[in-house]
Amino acid sequence: MKLAGREYKTMIDHAAFVDPRAAADLFWTELEEAAETPTRRLKGRFDREEGRRVSFLDTPDLSLRRSNLVLRRRAGEGGDQYTLKCRSEDRYEAAGTDVDAAPGLDGKSKLEEDIAPPFLCRFSHSCNAKLPGDPPATLGDAAALFPLLGRLVHDGRPLALDLPLRTVHDVVASERVLTGAKLVFDPPGEPAVEASAAMIVWSNPKTARILLAEFSFRIKADDERFGFAVAASARSFFEVVLGHDWARPDSRSKTEYVFRDTRGD
């Protein structure tokens, strides 16, 4: 299974994001001053925004998490989108995990490489599927979306399909996704490559208090043809981001925030 792309992520000091768009624009402007080179430039602004509510579903004893899986629900105007994801340092474990949606659900799967500070690489195999109506109440309901969930085993025994699913730690976040900003890597001797940047801001839907902020940029893979110079320039830019005074590379990722652990996003 070939990589669809590489995504570089770091957490940002969320205290600055009371006005998310203004904060994102300021952050991007400061990156332009620090990170542009003759072969690397930033363009555009965070001028597009999408809003939704995010939560994660699991059994009371976090059986999915123990199986190296997460089940995420994103609720928005276009309906509820569910994502089943396996993330692993082992590319072949991630790629070989059957996260596909059930037939008829038009699921879309992909394999990506995720890069976290300081430069930790993991592989993420995920599948998205949309479903109207209420969220799945049991593991069996979820297995109707993603059949793998009906085949999970713990301590040598299959998990019961009547296990209830709950919102993990009752965390429901209002998510604002700001996009539109781009990076262009144009080293000599290699084709120019464009990367898309995003700023994700979570807030408490009841109080509007900002919970966290994450900056990322993604390079799509063209048949996995990542040139050395592009990869080096992307890493150099990531190091500039991590050196920004707003960067919080040691902070918990979004998934860690929800699960209250340190197993990575």
JSON list of C-alpha atoms in Angstrom, two decimals, residues 9-159:
[
{"chain": "A", "resi": 9, "resn": "LYS", "atom": "CA", "xyz": [2.33, 18.28, 13.09]},
{"chain": "A", "resi": 10, "resn": "THR", "atom": "CA", "xyz": [3.05, 20.24, 16.23]},
{"chain": "A", "resi": 11, "resn": "MET", "atom": "CA", "xyz": [0.95, 21.77, 18.98]},
{"chain": "A", "resi": 12, "resn": "ILE", "atom": "CA", "xyz": [0.83, 25.55, 19.35]},
{"chain": "A", "resi": 13, "resn": "ASP", "atom": "CA", "xyz": [0.26, 27.73, 22.42]},
{"chain": "A", "resi": 14, "resn": "HIS", "atom": "CA", "xyz": [-3.54, 27.85, 22.40]},
{"chain": "A", "resi": 15, "resn": "ALA", "atom": "CA", "xyz": [-3.72, 30.90, 24.70]},
{"chain": "A", "resi": 16, "resn": "ALA", "atom": "CA", "xyz": [-3.09, 33.08, 21.64]},
{"chain": "A", "resi": 17, "resn": "PHE", "atom": "CA", "xyz": [-6.14, 31.72, 19.77]},
{"chain": "A", "resi": 18, "resn": "VAL", "atom": "CA", "xyz": [-9.05, 33.59, 21.31]},
{"chain": "A", "resi": 19, "resn": "ASP", "atom": "CA", "xyz": [-9.47, 34.93, 17.78]},
{"chain": "A", "resi": 20, "resn": "PRO", "atom": "CA", "xyz": [-8.31, 31.87, 15.80]},
{"chain": "A", "resi": 21, "resn": "ARG", "atom": "CA", "xyz": [-8.09, 33.46, 12.36]},
{"chain": "A", "resi": 22, "resn": "ALA", "atom": "CA", "xyz": [-6.17, 36.52, 13.56]},
{"chain": "A", "resi": 23, "resn": "ALA", "atom": "CA", "xyz": [-3.78, 34.33, 15.54]},
{"chain": "A", "resi": 24, "resn": "ALA", "atom": "CA", "xyz": [-3.26, 31.96, 12.61]},
{"chain": "A", "resi": 25, "resn": "ASP", "atom": "CA", "xyz": [-2.51, 34.87, 10.26]},
{"chain": "A", "resi": 26, "resn": "LEU", "atom": "CA", "xyz": [0.01, 36.34, 12.71]},
{"chain": "A", "resi": 27, "resn": "PHE", "atom": "CA", "xyz": [1.72, 32.97, 13.13]},
{"chain": "A", "resi": 28, "resn": "TRP", "atom": "CA", "xyz": [1.90, 32.52, 9.34]},
{"chain": "A", "resi": 29, "resn": "THR", "atom": "CA", "xyz": [3.29, 36.03, 8.80]},
{"chain": "A", "resi": 30, "resn": "GLU", "atom": "CA", "xyz": [6.04, 35.40, 11.31]},
{"chain": "A", "resi": 31, "resn": "LEU", "atom": "CA", "xyz": [6.86, 32.10, 9.63]},
{"chain": "A", "resi": 32, "resn": "GLU", "atom": "CA", "xyz": [7.18, 33.92, 6.31]},
{"chain": "A", "resi": 33, "resn": "GLU", "atom": "CA", "xyz": [9.80, 36.19, 7.81]},
{"chain": "A", "resi": 34, "resn": "ALA", "atom": "CA", "xyz": [11.74, 33.31, 9.36]},
{"chain": "A", "resi": 35, "resn": "ALA", "atom": "CA", "xyz": [11.35, 30.44, 6.93]},
{"chain": "A", "resi": 36, "resn": "GLU", "atom": "CA", "xyz": [11.39, 31.75, 3.37]},
{"chain": "A", "resi": 37, "resn": "THR", "atom": "CA", "xyz": [14.47, 30.93, 1.30]},
{"chain": "A", "resi": 38, "resn": "PRO", "atom": "CA", "xyz": [15.28, 31.16, -2.42]},
{"chain": "A", "resi": 39, "resn": "THR", "atom": "CA", "xyz": [13.95, 27.60, -2.83]},
{"chain": "A", "resi": 40, "resn": "ARG", "atom": "CA", "xyz": [11.09, 27.69, -0.31]},
{"chain": "A", "resi": 41, "resn": "ARG", "atom": "CA", "xyz": [8.24, 30.15, -0.09]},
{"chain": "A", "resi": 42, "resn": "LEU", "atom": "CA", "xyz": [4.94, 30.57, 1.71]},
{"chain": "A", "resi": 43, "resn": "LYS", "atom": "CA", "xyz": [1.84, 31.79, -0.05]},
{"chain": "A", "resi": 44, "resn": "GLY", "atom": "CA", "xyz": [-1.80, 32.50, 0.66]},
{"chain": "A", "resi": 45, "resn": "ARG", "atom": "CA", "xyz": [-3.53, 32.94, 4.00]},
{"chain": "A", "resi": 46, "resn": "PHE", "atom": "CA", "xyz": [-5.79, 30.94, 6.30]},
{"chain": "A", "resi": 47, "resn": "ASP", "atom": "CA", "xyz": [-8.85, 32.26, 4.52]},
{"chain": "A", "resi": 48, "resn": "ARG", "atom": "CA", "xyz": [-11.04, 29.14, 4.53]},
{"chain": "A", "resi": 49, "resn": "GLU", "atom": "CA", "xyz": [-12.72, 27.76, 7.60]},
{"chain": "A", "resi": 50, "resn": "GLU", "atom": "CA", "xyz": [-14.72, 24.66, 8.45]},
{"chain": "A", "resi": 51, "resn": "GLY", "atom": "CA", "xyz": [-16.45, 23.98, 11.74]},
{"chain": "A", "resi": 52, "resn": "ARG", "atom": "CA", "xyz": [-17.55, 20.69, 13.28]},
{"chain": "A", "resi": 53, "resn": "ARG", "atom": "CA", "xyz": [-17.76, 18.83, 16.59]},
{"chain": "A", "resi": 54, "resn": "VAL", "atom": "CA", "xyz": [-15.27, 16.10, 17.37]},
{"chain": "A", "resi": 55, "resn": "SER", "atom": "CA", "xyz": [-15.43, 13.18, 19.78]},
{"chain": "A", "resi": 56, "resn": "PHE", "atom": "CA", "xyz": [-13.91, 9.72, 20.09]},
{"chain": "A", "resi": 57, "resn": "LEU", "atom": "CA", "xyz": [-15.84, 6.51, 20.78]},
{"chain": "A", "resi": 58, "resn": "ASP", "atom": "CA", "xyz": [-14.54, 3.52, 22.71]},
{"chain": "A", "resi": 59, "resn": "THR", "atom": "CA", "xyz": [-15.64, 0.86, 25.17]},
{"chain": "A", "resi": 60, "resn": "PRO", "atom": "CA", "xyz": [-15.54, 1.69, 28.92]},
{"chain": "A", "resi": 61, "resn": "ASP", "atom": "CA", "xyz": [-12.15, -0.05, 29.27]},
{"chain": "A", "resi": 62, "resn": "LEU", "atom": "CA", "xyz": [-10.81, 1.48, 26.01]},
{"chain": "A", "resi": 63, "resn": "SER", "atom": "CA", "xyz": [-10.66, -1.80, 24.09]},
{"chain": "A", "resi": 64, "resn": "LEU", "atom": "CA", "xyz": [-10.13, -0.03, 20.77]},
{"chain": "A", "resi": 65, "resn": "ARG", "atom": "CA", "xyz": [-7.26, 2.01, 22.12]},
{"chain": "A", "resi": 66, "resn": "ARG", "atom": "CA", "xyz": [-5.64, -1.14, 23.49]},
{"chain": "A", "resi": 67, "resn": "SER", "atom": "CA", "xyz": [-5.87, -2.59, 20.00]},
{"chain": "A", "resi": 68, "resn": "ASN", "atom": "CA", "xyz": [-4.00, 0.41, 18.56]},
{"chain": "A", "resi": 69, "resn": "LEU", "atom": "CA", "xyz": [-7.20, 1.81, 17.04]},
{"chain": "A", "resi": 70, "resn": "VAL", "atom": "CA", "xyz": [-9.20, 4.99, 17.41]},
{"chain": "A", "resi": 71, "resn": "LEU", "atom": "CA", "xyz": [-12.76, 5.64, 16.26]},
{"chain": "A", "resi": 72, "resn": "ARG", "atom": "CA", "xyz": [-13.43, 9.34, 15.74]},
{"chain": "A", "resi": 73, "resn": "ARG", "atom": "CA", "xyz": [-16.74, 11.05, 15.07]},
{"chain": "A", "resi": 74, "resn": "ARG", "atom": "CA", "xyz": [-16.90, 14.42, 13.35]},
{"chain": "A", "resi": 75, "resn": "ALA", "atom": "CA", "xyz": [-20.35, 16.00, 13.32]},
{"chain": "A", "resi": 76, "resn": "GLY", "atom": "CA", "xyz": [-20.94, 18.82, 10.85]},
{"chain": "A", "resi": 77, "resn": "GLU", "atom": "CA", "xyz": [-23.50, 20.30, 8.50]},
{"chain": "A", "resi": 78, "resn": "GLY", "atom": "CA", "xyz": [-22.88, 17.58, 5.92]},
{"chain": "A", "resi": 79, "resn": "GLY", "atom": "CA", "xyz": [-23.67, 14.79, 8.38]},
{"chain": "A", "resi": 80, "resn": "ASP", "atom": "CA", "xyz": [-21.56, 12.68, 10.69]},
{"chain": "A", "resi": 81, "resn": "GLN", "atom": "CA", "xyz": [-18.23, 11.37, 9.45]},
{"chain": "A", "resi": 82, "resn": "TYR", "atom": "CA", "xyz": [-16.61, 8.42, 11.23]},
{"chain": "A", "resi": 83, "resn": "THR", "atom": "CA", "xyz": [-12.93, 7.60, 10.94]},
{"chain": "A", "resi": 84, "resn": "LEU", "atom": "CA", "xyz": [-11.32, 4.35, 12.01]},
{"chain": "A", "resi": 85, "resn": "LYS", "atom": "CA", "xyz": [-7.57, 4.73, 12.28]},
{"chain": "A", "resi": 86, "resn": "CYS", "atom": "CA", "xyz": [-4.63, 2.47, 13.06]},
{"chain": "A", "resi": 87, "resn": "ARG", "atom": "CA", "xyz": [-1.36, 4.22, 13.79]},
{"chain": "A", "resi": 88, "resn": "SER", "atom": "CA", "xyz": [1.93, 2.39, 14.26]},
{"chain": "A", "resi": 89, "resn": "GLU", "atom": "CA", "xyz": [5.68, 2.93, 14.01]},
{"chain": "A", "resi": 90, "resn": "ASP", "atom": "CA", "xyz": [5.61, -0.21, 11.84]},
{"chain": "A", "resi": 91, "resn": "ARG", "atom": "CA", "xyz": [4.47, 0.72, 8.36]},
{"chain": "A", "resi": 92, "resn": "TYR", "atom": "CA", "xyz": [3.43, -2.82, 7.51]},
{"chain": "A", "resi": 93, "resn": "GLU", "atom": "CA", "xyz": [1.41, -3.26, 10.69]},
{"chain": "A", "resi": 94, "resn": "ALA", "atom": "CA", "xyz": [-0.50, -0.05, 9.93]},
{"chain": "A", "resi": 95, "resn": "ALA", "atom": "CA", "xyz": [-0.97, -0.83, 6.23]},
{"chain": "A", "resi": 96, "resn": "GLY", "atom": "CA", "xyz": [-1.97, -4.42, 6.94]},
{"chain": "A", "resi": 97, "resn": "THR", "atom": "CA", "xyz": [-4.71, -3.50, 9.41]},
{"chain": "A", "resi": 98, "resn": "ASP", "atom": "CA", "xyz": [-8.06, -3.76, 7.64]},
{"chain": "A", "resi": 99, "resn": "VAL", "atom": "CA", "xyz": [-9.76, -0.49, 8.56]},
{"chain": "A", "resi": 100, "resn": "ASP", "atom": "CA", "xyz": [-12.04, -0.52, 5.49]},
{"chain": "A", "resi": 101, "resn": "ALA", "atom": "CA", "xyz": [-15.66, 0.52, 5.84]},
{"chain": "A", "resi": 102, "resn": "ALA", "atom": "CA", "xyz": [-18.49, -1.92, 5.21]},
{"chain": "A", "resi": 103, "resn": "PRO", "atom": "CA", "xyz": [-19.62, -2.36, 1.61]},
{"chain": "A", "resi": 104, "resn": "GLY", "atom": "CA", "xyz": [-22.06, 0.31, 0.49]},
{"chain": "A", "resi": 105, "resn": "LEU", "atom": "CA", "xyz": [-20.72, 3.04, 2.79]},
{"chain": "A", "resi": 106, "resn": "ASP", "atom": "CA", "xyz": [-18.38, 4.56, 0.20]},
{"chain": "A", "resi": 107, "resn": "GLY", "atom": "CA", "xyz": [-15.46, 4.47, 2.61]},
{"chain": "A", "resi": 108, "resn": "LYS", "atom": "CA", "xyz": [-12.24, 6.19, 1.63]},
{"chain": "A", "resi": 109, "resn": "SER", "atom": "CA", "xyz": [-8.99, 4.83, 3.06]},
{"chain": "A", "resi": 110, "resn": "LYS", "atom": "CA", "xyz": [-5.43, 6.11, 2.92]},
{"chain": "A", "resi": 111, "resn": "LEU", "atom": "CA", "xyz": [-1.98, 5.45, 4.36]},
{"chain": "A", "resi": 112, "resn": "GLU", "atom": "CA", "xyz": [0.03, 8.45, 5.48]},
{"chain": "A", "resi": 113, "resn": "GLU", "atom": "CA", "xyz": [3.26, 9.09, 7.32]},
{"chain": "A", "resi": 114, "resn": "ASP", "atom": "CA", "xyz": [2.81, 11.34, 10.35]},
{"chain": "A", "resi": 115, "resn": "ILE", "atom": "CA", "xyz": [5.78, 13.29, 11.65]},
{"chain": "A", "resi": 116, "resn": "ALA", "atom": "CA", "xyz": [5.71, 14.64, 15.21]},
{"chain": "A", "resi": 117, "resn": "PRO", "atom": "CA", "xyz": [8.34, 16.62, 17.16]},
{"chain": "A", "resi": 118, "resn": "PRO", "atom": "CA", "xyz": [11.27, 16.45, 17.20]},
{"chain": "A", "resi": 119, "resn": "PHE", "atom": "CA", "xyz": [11.11, 14.19, 14.12]},
{"chain": "A", "resi": 120, "resn": "LEU", "atom": "CA", "xyz": [9.21, 11.05, 15.11]},
{"chain": "A", "resi": 121, "resn": "CYS", "atom": "CA", "xyz": [7.70, 9.09, 12.23]},
{"chain": "A", "resi": 122, "resn": "ARG", "atom": "CA", "xyz": [4.59, 6.93, 12.47]},
{"chain": "A", "resi": 123, "resn": "PHE", "atom": "CA", "xyz": [2.29, 5.46, 9.87]},
{"chain": "A", "resi": 124, "resn": "SER", "atom": "CA", "xyz": [-1.44, 6.07, 9.90]},
{"chain": "A", "resi": 125, "resn": "HIS", "atom": "CA", "xyz": [-3.91, 3.87, 8.01]},
{"chain": "A", "resi": 126, "resn": "SER", "atom": "CA", "xyz": [-7.40, 5.34, 8.17]},
{"chain": "A", "resi": 127, "resn": "CYS", "atom": "CA", "xyz": [-10.79, 5.07, 6.54]},
{"chain": "A", "resi": 128, "resn": "ASN", "atom": "CA", "xyz": [-13.59, 7.66, 6.53]},
{"chain": "A", "resi": 129, "resn": "ALA", "atom": "CA", "xyz": [-17.27, 6.91, 6.11]},
{"chain": "A", "resi": 130, "resn": "LYS", "atom": "CA", "xyz": [-20.38, 9.03, 6.47]},
{"chain": "A", "resi": 131, "resn": "LEU", "atom": "CA", "xyz": [-23.43, 7.80, 8.30]},
{"chain": "A", "resi": 132, "resn": "PRO", "atom": "CA", "xyz": [-26.71, 9.56, 9.12]},
{"chain": "A", "resi": 133, "resn": "GLY", "atom": "CA", "xyz": [-28.51, 9.10, 12.41]},
{"chain": "A", "resi": 134, "resn": "ASP", "atom": "CA", "xyz": [-27.33, 8.41, 15.93]},
{"chain": "A", "resi": 135, "resn": "PRO", "atom": "CA", "xyz": [-23.78, 7.27, 16.71]},
{"chain": "A", "resi": 136, "resn": "PRO", "atom": "CA", "xyz": [-23.20, 3.53, 17.24]},
{"chain": "A", "resi": 137, "resn": "ALA", "atom": "CA", "xyz": [-24.18, 2.50, 20.77]},
{"chain": "A", "resi": 138, "resn": "THR", "atom": "CA", "xyz": [-22.32, -0.81, 20.92]},
{"chain": "A", "resi": 139, "resn": "LEU", "atom": "CA", "xyz": [-19.24, -2.46, 19.46]},
{"chain": "A", "resi": 140, "resn": "GLY", "atom": "CA", "xyz": [-21.57, -4.48, 17.23]},
{"chain": "A", "resi": 141, "resn": "ASP", "atom": "CA", "xyz": [-23.17, -1.28, 15.90]},
{"chain": "A", "resi": 142, "resn": "ALA", "atom": "CA", "xyz": [-19.70, 0.08, 15.10]},
{"chain": "A", "resi": 143, "resn": "ALA", "atom": "CA", "xyz": [-18.78, -3.21, 13.41]},
{"chain": "A", "resi": 144, "resn": "ALA", "atom": "CA", "xyz": [-21.62, -2.57, 10.97]},
{"chain": "A", "resi": 145, "resn": "LEU", "atom": "CA", "xyz": [-19.60, 0.49, 9.88]},
{"chain": "A", "resi": 146, "resn": "PHE", "atom": "CA", "xyz": [-16.10, -0.99, 10.12]},
{"chain": "A", "resi": 147, "resn": "PRO", "atom": "CA", "xyz": [-16.14, -4.83, 10.12]},
{"chain": "A", "resi": 148, "resn": "LEU", "atom": "CA", "xyz": [-12.73, -5.05, 11.81]},
{"chain": "A", "resi": 149, "resn": "LEU", "atom": "CA", "xyz": [-14.36, -3.93, 15.05]},
{"chain": "A", "resi": 150, "resn": "GLY", "atom": "CA", "xyz": [-16.40, -7.12, 15.11]},
{"chain": "A", "resi": 151, "resn": "ARG", "atom": "CA", "xyz": [-13.24, -9.24, 14.98]},
{"chain": "A", "resi": 152, "resn": "LEU", "atom": "CA", "xyz": [-11.25, -7.73, 17.85]},
{"chain": "A", "resi": 153, "resn": "VAL", "atom": "CA", "xyz": [-9.65, -10.06, 20.36]},
{"chain": "A", "resi": 154, "resn": "HIS", "atom": "CA", "xyz": [-8.32, -9.34, 23.85]},
{"chain": "A", "resi": 155, "resn": "ASP", "atom": "CA", "xyz": [-6.44, -11.85, 26.01]},
{"chain": "A", "resi": 156, "resn": "GLY", "atom": "CA", "xyz": [-7.17, -14.51, 23.41]},
{"chain": "A", "resi": 157, "resn": "ARG", "atom": "CA", "xyz": [-10.95, -14.03, 23.46]},
{"chain": "A", "resi": 158, "resn": "PRO", "atom": "CA", "xyz": [-13.20, -12.18, 21.01]},
{"chain": "A", "resi": 159, "resn": "LEU", "atom": "CA", "xyz": [-14.66, -8.96, 22.35]}
]
